[in-house]
């Protein structure tokens, strides 16, 4: 544990919480129960956060052994108290294995099944589906295999959950793309829970669900068309995903926006005009040839897409807060028991928010994501957001 204390700055934080959290925040703010100053006076680099785990107290009991995709995962395999390269908290471990995407009567599972149905209907069952792959992957699988640059921000301890220096909780389902290509699959969909350190508000959560789709073409498929391989793949990709958007959202106006992803070229985002505004639906593109070459597909071309299930489900089911997906309250779960796409969420809580103003010391290496991990570790999902954060006595302000 790093013990050196650099220059410290007094910091004030305004938290908006649910009423039931009063006692939890008392623990956070009361020095006799939990010393915020003591916690934040420690060196707050990403690696030192991993060693400072006296605050990692999840609000719910946590199973110590899980099995996902035939792989057994113990808590000690993921949350390592004495490993300076580990930054996985108890609250994050508690989400591993819940697999909301495999529940047919949950909005995430309902949306996944609707997308599966679309691809089955339009491709005659060619797409192989994977939705039970272990989320523990190597740094190589998560970053190198999909050409994420060595200096990319997503590799930092501030953005990614590291189990150790060579193992992470996957940041995206693309982490399995290379392996599946090496196995010889030419049509596949990968769905799973992914993990990214993030802020606290109604649209961000450190665990969410993605779907990755890949289709590989042989020369015999594009040569007769008269198009070059890249143009053929891009045309097929756009046709396929426009059909998916119509399946989910109806007859909506669409547009394609050029963008950049490390693993596709050209790369696009599909936007639809929905509820009187343009909304991004997914990102996609023609797979970089280097990825295909490394995985033994020298003469092929391919396309790939990725989409966030929560983001679309919030719109389709009119769910206003991403944290609601994790509720086990029957007032939430029973609303989707029919397994039908398009059921509108009926709010069941009318309690007003509570605001708590807190102050504590930080040093120069403090980051907002580190604060969010501390708050989640103590209060779970009861803290709805931290809308205002400022340094006392200085002109610099932090606002969310």
Coordinates of C-alpha atoms in Angstrom, one line a residue:
X1 CA 0.0 0.0 0.0
X2 CA 1.3 3.4 -0.9
X3 CA 1.6 5.5 2.2
X4 CA 3.2 8.7 0.9
X5 CA 0.9 11.8 1.1
X6 CA 1.4 14.4 -1.5
X7 CA -0.2 17.9 -1.7
X8 CA -3.8 17.6 -0.5
X9 CA -6.8 19.6 -1.5
X10 CA -10.0 19.9 0.4
X11 CA -12.9 18.7 -1.8
X12 CA -16.6 19.0 -1.5
X13 CA -19.0 16.6 -3.0
X14 CA -22.8 16.7 -3.4
X15 CA -24.5 13.3 -3.6
X16 CA -28.1 12.7 -4.6
X17 CA -29.3 9.6 -3.0
X18 CA -32.4 7.5 -2.2
X19 CA -33.9 8.0 1.2
X20 CA -32.9 4.5 2.4
X21 CA -29.3 5.5 2.1
X22 CA -29.2 7.9 5.0
X23 CA -27.6 5.4 7.3
X24 CA -25.0 4.3 4.7
X25 CA -23.9 7.9 4.1
X26 CA -23.6 8.5 7.8
X27 CA -21.1 5.7 7.8
X28 CA -19.3 7.3 4.9
X29 CA -19.2 10.8 6.3
X30 CA -18.8 10.1 10.1
X31 CA -15.0 9.9 10.9
X32 CA -15.7 7.5 13.8
X33 CA -17.2 5.0 11.4
X34 CA -15.4 5.6 8.2
X35 CA -12.6 8.1 7.8
X36 CA -13.0 9.7 4.4
X37 CA -10.0 11.9 5.0
X38 CA -7.9 8.8 5.8
X39 CA -9.0 7.1 2.7
X40 CA -8.4 9.9 0.3
X41 CA -5.1 11.0 1.8
X42 CA -3.6 7.8 0.5
X43 CA -1.9 8.0 -2.9
X44 CA -4.8 7.7 -5.3
X45 CA -3.0 6.3 -8.4
X46 CA -4.9 3.6 -10.2
X47 CA -2.5 0.9 -9.0
X48 CA -2.4 2.1 -5.4
X49 CA -6.2 1.9 -5.3
X50 CA -5.9 -1.8 -5.8
X51 CA -4.0 -2.2 -2.6
X52 CA -6.3 0.1 -0.6
X53 CA -9.2 -2.2 -0.1
X54 CA -10.4 -1.6 3.4
X55 CA -13.4 0.2 1.9
X56 CA -14.6 -2.8 -0.3
X57 CA -17.8 -3.7 1.5
X58 CA -20.6 -4.8 -0.8
X59 CA -24.1 -4.2 0.4
X60 CA -25.3 -7.8 -0.5
X61 CA -23.9 -11.2 0.4
X62 CA -21.5 -12.4 -2.3
X63 CA -21.1 -16.0 -3.5
X64 CA -17.5 -17.2 -3.2
X65 CA -17.6 -19.6 -6.1
X66 CA -19.1 -19.2 -9.6
X67 CA -19.2 -21.3 -12.7
X68 CA -19.6 -19.6 -16.1
X69 CA -19.2 -21.4 -19.4
X70 CA -17.7 -24.4 -17.6
X71 CA -15.1 -22.3 -15.9
X72 CA -15.1 -22.1 -12.1
X73 CA -14.3 -18.7 -10.7
X74 CA -13.6 -18.2 -7.0
X75 CA -13.8 -14.8 -5.3
X76 CA -10.1 -15.0 -4.5
X77 CA -9.4 -15.5 -8.2
X78 CA -10.9 -12.1 -9.0
X79 CA -10.7 -9.9 -5.8
X80 CA -7.1 -10.0 -4.6
X81 CA -6.5 -8.0 -1.5
X82 CA -2.7 -8.0 -1.6
X83 CA -2.1 -7.7 -5.3
X84 CA -1.1 -4.2 -6.3
X85 CA -2.2 -4.8 -9.9
X86 CA -5.8 -5.7 -8.9
X87 CA -8.6 -3.1 -8.8
X88 CA -11.7 -5.4 -8.8
X89 CA -14.1 -4.6 -5.9
X90 CA -16.5 -6.8 -4.0
X91 CA -19.4 -5.0 -5.6
X92 CA -18.1 -5.8 -9.1
X93 CA -17.5 -9.4 -8.3
X94 CA -21.1 -9.7 -7.0
X95 CA -22.3 -9.0 -10.6
X96 CA -20.3 -11.8 -12.2
X97 CA -22.5 -14.7 -13.1
X98 CA -25.8 -12.9 -12.8
X99 CA -26.1 -12.9 -16.6
X100 CA -29.1 -10.8 -17.1
X101 CA -28.9 -11.5 -20.9
X102 CA -29.7 -15.2 -20.3
X103 CA -33.0 -14.4 -18.6
X104 CA -35.9 -14.7 -21.0
X105 CA -38.2 -12.6 -18.9
X106 CA -35.8 -9.7 -18.3
X107 CA -35.6 -6.7 -20.6
X108 CA -32.0 -7.5 -21.5
X109 CA -32.8 -11.1 -22.3
X110 CA -35.9 -10.1 -24.2
X111 CA -34.0 -7.8 -26.4
X112 CA -31.2 -10.3 -27.0
X113 CA -33.8 -12.9 -28.1
X114 CA -35.4 -10.4 -30.5
X115 CA -32.1 -9.8 -32.2
X116 CA -31.4 -13.5 -32.3
X117 CA -34.8 -14.0 -34.0
X118 CA -34.0 -11.4 -36.6
X119 CA -30.7 -13.1 -37.6
X120 CA -32.3 -16.5 -37.6
X121 CA -35.1 -15.4 -39.8
X122 CA -32.8 -13.6 -42.3
X123 CA -29.8 -15.9 -42.4
X124 CA -31.4 -19.3 -42.0
X125 CA -29.8 -20.1 -38.7
X126 CA -26.3 -19.6 -40.0
X127 CA -25.3 -17.4 -37.0
X128 CA -23.9 -19.4 -34.1
X129 CA -24.7 -17.9 -30.8
X130 CA -22.4 -17.6 -27.8
X131 CA -23.8 -16.2 -24.5
X132 CA -22.1 -18.1 -21.7
X133 CA -18.4 -17.3 -22.1
X134 CA -16.4 -16.5 -19.0
X135 CA -15.7 -12.7 -18.7
X136 CA -12.1 -13.2 -17.5
X137 CA -9.9 -12.6 -20.5
X138 CA -6.2 -11.9 -21.1
X139 CA -4.9 -8.4 -21.8
X140 CA -4.0 -9.8 -25.2
X141 CA -7.5 -10.9 -26.0
X142 CA -9.1 -7.8 -24.7
X143 CA -6.8 -5.3 -26.4
X144 CA -4.0 -6.7 -28.6
X145 CA -6.1 -9.1 -30.6
X146 CA -8.5 -6.3 -31.7
X147 CA -5.7 -3.8 -32.4
X148 CA -6.3 -1.4 -29.5
X149 CA -3.2 0.9 -29.5
X150 CA -0.7 0.4 -26.6
X151 CA -1.3 4.0 -25.4
X152 CA -5.1 3.9 -25.7
X153 CA -6.9 5.2 -22.6
X154 CA -9.1 2.1 -22.3
X155 CA -6.0 0.2 -21.2
X156 CA -5.5 2.3 -18.0
X157 CA -6.4 1.1 -14.5
X158 CA -8.7 4.1 -14.3
X159 CA -10.9 2.6 -17.1
X160 CA -10.5 -1.1 -16.9
X161 CA -10.9 -3.7 -14.1
X162 CA -7.6 -5.6 -13.8
X163 CA -7.5 -9.0 -12.0
X164 CA -3.7 -8.9 -12.4
X165 CA -1.2 -7.4 -14.9
X166 CA -2.2 -9.8 -17.6
X167 CA -5.9 -10.5 -16.9
X168 CA -8.9 -8.2 -17.0
X169 CA -12.7 -8.4 -16.8
X170 CA -13.6 -8.0 -20.5
X171 CA -14.4 -4.4 -21.6
X172 CA -16.2 -5.6 -24.7
X173 CA -17.5 -8.8 -26.3
X174 CA -14.9 -8.2 -29.1
X175 CA -12.4 -9.9 -26.7
X176 CA -13.7 -13.3 -28.0
X177 CA -13.6 -12.4 -31.7
X178 CA -10.1 -13.7 -32.5
X179 CA -10.6 -17.0 -30.8
X180 CA -13.8 -17.7 -32.6
X181 CA -12.3 -16.8 -35.9
X182 CA -9.4 -19.2 -35.3
X183 CA -12.0 -21.9 -34.6
X184 CA -13.3 -21.4 -38.1
X185 CA -16.6 -19.7 -37.4
X186 CA -17.8 -17.5 -40.2
X187 CA -21.2 -16.3 -38.7
X188 CA -21.4 -15.7 -35.0
X189 CA -23.1 -13.5 -32.3
X190 CA -21.4 -13.1 -28.9
X191 CA -23.5 -11.7 -26.0
X192 CA -22.2 -11.1 -22.5
X193 CA -21.7 -8.9 -19.5
X194 CA -18.8 -6.4 -19.9
X195 CA -17.0 -4.3 -17.3
X196 CA -15.8 -0.7 -17.3
X197 CA -15.0 1.7 -14.5
X198 CA -17.4 4.5 -14.9
X199 CA -19.3 7.5 -13.3
X200 CA -22.4 7.3 -11.2
X201 CA -25.6 8.5 -12.9
X202 CA -28.7 7.1 -14.5
X203 CA -27.1 6.2 -17.9
X204 CA -23.7 4.7 -16.8
X205 CA -23.0 1.6 -14.8
X206 CA -19.7 -0.4 -14.4
X207 CA -21.3 -3.6 -15.6
X208 CA -23.5 -3.7 -18.8
X209 CA -24.2 -6.1 -21.6
X210 CA -23.0 -6.1 -25.2
X211 CA -23.6 -8.1 -28.4
X212 CA -21.0 -8.6 -31.0
X213 CA -21.8 -9.9 -34.5
X214 CA -19.3 -11.1 -37.1
X215 CA -19.8 -12.3 -40.7
X216 CA -16.9 -13.6 -42.8
X217 CA -17.1 -13.8 -46.7
X218 CA -15.1 -15.9 -49.1
X219 CA -13.9 -14.7 -52.5
X220 CA -16.6 -16.8 -54.1
X221 CA -19.2 -14.6 -52.5
X222 CA -18.0 -11.1 -53.5
X223 CA -16.3 -11.7 -56.9
X224 CA -19.5 -12.4 -58.9
X225 CA -21.0 -9.1 -57.6
X226 CA -18.4 -7.0 -59.5
X227 CA -17.6 -5.1 -56.2
X228 CA -14.3 -5.0 -54.5
X229 CA -14.2 -7.0 -51.2
X230 CA -14.5 -4.0 -48.9
X231 CA -17.4 -2.5 -50.7
X232 CA -19.2 -5.8 -50.9
X233 CA -18.9 -6.3 -47.1
X234 CA -19.8 -2.8 -46.2
X235 CA -23.0 -2.9 -48.4
X236 CA -24.0 -6.2 -46.9
X237 CA -23.3 -4.9 -43.4
X238 CA -25.5 -1.8 -43.8
X239 CA -28.3 -3.8 -45.3
X240 CA -28.3 -6.3 -42.5
X241 CA -28.2 -3.7 -39.7
X242 CA -30.8 -1.4 -41.3
X243 CA -33.1 -4.4 -41.2
X244 CA -32.3 -5.0 -37.6
X245 CA -33.1 -1.4 -36.7
X246 CA -36.5 -1.7 -38.5
X247 CA -37.2 -4.9 -36.6
X248 CA -36.6 -3.2 -33.3
X249 CA -37.9 0.3 -33.9
X250 CA -40.2 0.1 -36.8
X251 CA -40.2 2.3 -39.9
X252 CA -37.7 4.9 -38.8
X253 CA -35.4 7.3 -40.7
X254 CA -31.8 6.2 -40.6
X255 CA -28.4 7.7 -41.4
X256 CA -24.8 6.4 -41.4
X257 CA -22.0 8.3 -39.8
X258 CA -18.4 7.7 -40.6
X259 CA -16.3 7.1 -37.4
X260 CA -13.2 5.4 -36.1
X261 CA -12.7 2.1 -34.3
X262 CA -9.3 0.4 -34.1
X263 CA -10.6 -2.9 -35.3
X264 CA -12.6 -1.9 -38.4
X265 CA -11.9 0.1 -41.5
X266 CA -14.1 1.7 -42.8
X267 CA -16.1 2.2 -39.6
X268 CA -19.6 3.5 -39.2
X269 CA -22.3 4.3 -36.6
X270 CA -25.9 3.8 -37.4
X271 CA -28.3 6.5 -36.1
X272 CA -32.1 6.5 -36.2
X273 CA -34.5 9.4 -35.9
X274 CA -36.6 8.2 -32.9
X275 CA -38.8 10.1 -30.5
X276 CA -38.0 13.4 -32.3
X277 CA -34.2 13.1 -32.1
X278 CA -31.3 11.3 -33.6
X279 CA -30.0 8.4 -31.6
X280 CA -27.0 6.2 -32.1
X281 CA -27.9 2.5 -32.3
X282 CA -24.6 0.7 -32.8
X283 CA -21.1 0.8 -34.1
X284 CA -19.8 -1.4 -36.9
X285 CA -17.4 -1.7 -39.8
X286 CA -15.4 -3.8 -42.2
X287 CA -13.0 -5.9 -40.1
X288 CA -9.3 -4.9 -40.3
X289 CA -7.5 -7.3 -42.5
X290 CA -4.7 -7.6 -39.9
X291 CA -7.2 -9.3 -37.5
X292 CA -8.2 -11.8 -40.2
X293 CA -4.6 -12.4 -41.2
X294 CA -3.5 -13.1 -37.6
X295 CA -6.3 -15.7 -37.2
X296 CA -5.8 -17.7 -40.4
X297 CA -8.4 -16.0 -42.6
X298 CA -6.0 -14.7 -45.3
X299 CA -8.3 -14.7 -48.3
X300 CA -11.4 -13.5 -46.5
X301 CA -13.2 -10.2 -45.8
X302 CA -15.6 -9.7 -42.9
X303 CA -17.8 -7.2 -41.1
X304 CA -18.5 -6.8 -37.4
X305 CA -20.9 -4.8 -35.3
X306 CA -21.3 -4.2 -31.6
X307 CA -24.2 -2.8 -29.6
X308 CA -25.0 -2.1 -26.0
X309 CA -28.2 -3.9 -24.9
X310 CA -29.0 -1.6 -21.9
X311 CA -28.8 1.5 -24.0
X312 CA -31.4 0.2 -26.5
X313 CA -33.5 -1.5 -23.8
X314 CA -33.8 1.7 -21.9
X315 CA -35.4 3.3 -25.0
X316 CA -37.6 0.3 -26.1
X317 CA -39.0 -0.4 -22.6
X318 CA -38.9 3.3 -21.4
X319 CA -36.7 2.4 -18.4
X320 CA -35.3 5.7 -17.1
X321 CA -32.4 4.5 -15.0
X322 CA -29.8 1.8 -16.0
X323 CA -29.6 0.6 -12.4
X324 CA -33.2 -0.7 -12.5
X325 CA -32.1 -3.6 -14.7
X326 CA -30.4 -5.1 -11.6
X327 CA -33.4 -5.0 -9.4
X328 CA -34.8 -8.3 -8.1
X329 CA -38.0 -6.5 -6.8
X330 CA -41.0 -8.2 -8.2
X331 CA -42.6 -4.8 -8.9
X332 CA -39.9 -4.6 -11.6
X333 CA -39.4 -8.1 -12.8
X334 CA -43.1 -9.0 -13.0
X335 CA -43.7 -6.3 -15.6
X336 CA -41.7 -8.3 -18.1
X337 CA -42.8 -11.8 -17.3
X338 CA -44.5 -12.2 -20.7
X339 CA -41.1 -11.9 -22.4
X340 CA -42.5 -9.5 -25.0
X341 CA -40.5 -6.7 -26.7
X342 CA -42.0 -3.2 -26.3
X343 CA -43.6 -3.5 -22.9
X344 CA -43.4 -0.1 -21.3
X345 CA -42.0 0.1 -17.7
X346 CA -44.4 1.4 -15.1
X347 CA -42.6 3.3 -12.3
X348 CA -43.4 2.1 -8.8
X349 CA -41.5 4.4 -6.5
X350 CA -42.3 8.0 -6.0
X351 CA -39.9 8.8 -3.1
X352 CA -38.1 12.2 -3.6
X353 CA -34.3 12.2 -3.7
X354 CA -32.1 13.1 -0.7
X355 CA -29.0 15.3 -1.0
X356 CA -25.9 14.9 1.1
X357 CA -23.0 17.3 1.1
X358 CA -19.7 15.8 2.0
X359 CA -16.1 17.1 2.3
X360 CA -12.8 15.2 2.3
X361 CA -9.1 15.6 1.4
X362 CA -7.7 14.4 -1.9
X363 CA -4.2 14.6 -3.5
X364 CA -3.0 15.3 -7.0
X365 CA -3.4 11.7 -8.3
X366 CA -7.2 11.5 -7.4
X367 CA -9.6 10.6 -10.2
X368 CA -13.3 10.6 -10.3
X369 CA -13.6 7.0 -11.2
X370 CA -11.7 6.0 -8.1
X371 CA -14.3 8.0 -6.0
X372 CA -17.1 6.2 -7.8
X373 CA -15.6 2.8 -6.8
X374 CA -15.5 3.9 -3.1
X375 CA -19.1 5.1 -3.2
X376 CA -20.4 2.0 -4.8
X377 CA -18.4 -0.2 -2.4
X378 CA -20.2 1.4 0.5
X379 CA -23.6 2.4 -0.7
X380 CA -24.2 0.0 -3.6
X381 CA -26.7 1.5 -6.1
X382 CA -28.5 3.7 -3.7
X383 CA -26.4 6.7 -4.7
X384 CA -28.1 8.0 -7.8
X385 CA -25.5 10.5 -8.9
X386 CA -22.9 12.9 -7.8
X387 CA -23.9 16.0 -9.7
X388 CA -21.4 18.5 -8.2
X389 CA -17.8 18.1 -7.1
X390 CA -15.5 21.1 -6.5
X391 CA -12.2 21.8 -4.9
X392 CA -12.7 24.1 -1.9
X393 CA -10.7 27.3 -2.1
X394 CA -9.7 26.8 -5.7
X395 CA -11.2 28.1 -8.9
X396 CA -11.2 24.6 -10.5
X397 CA -14.7 23.0 -10.5
X398 CA -15.8 19.5 -11.3
X399 CA -19.3 19.0 -12.5
X400 CA -21.2 15.9 -13.6

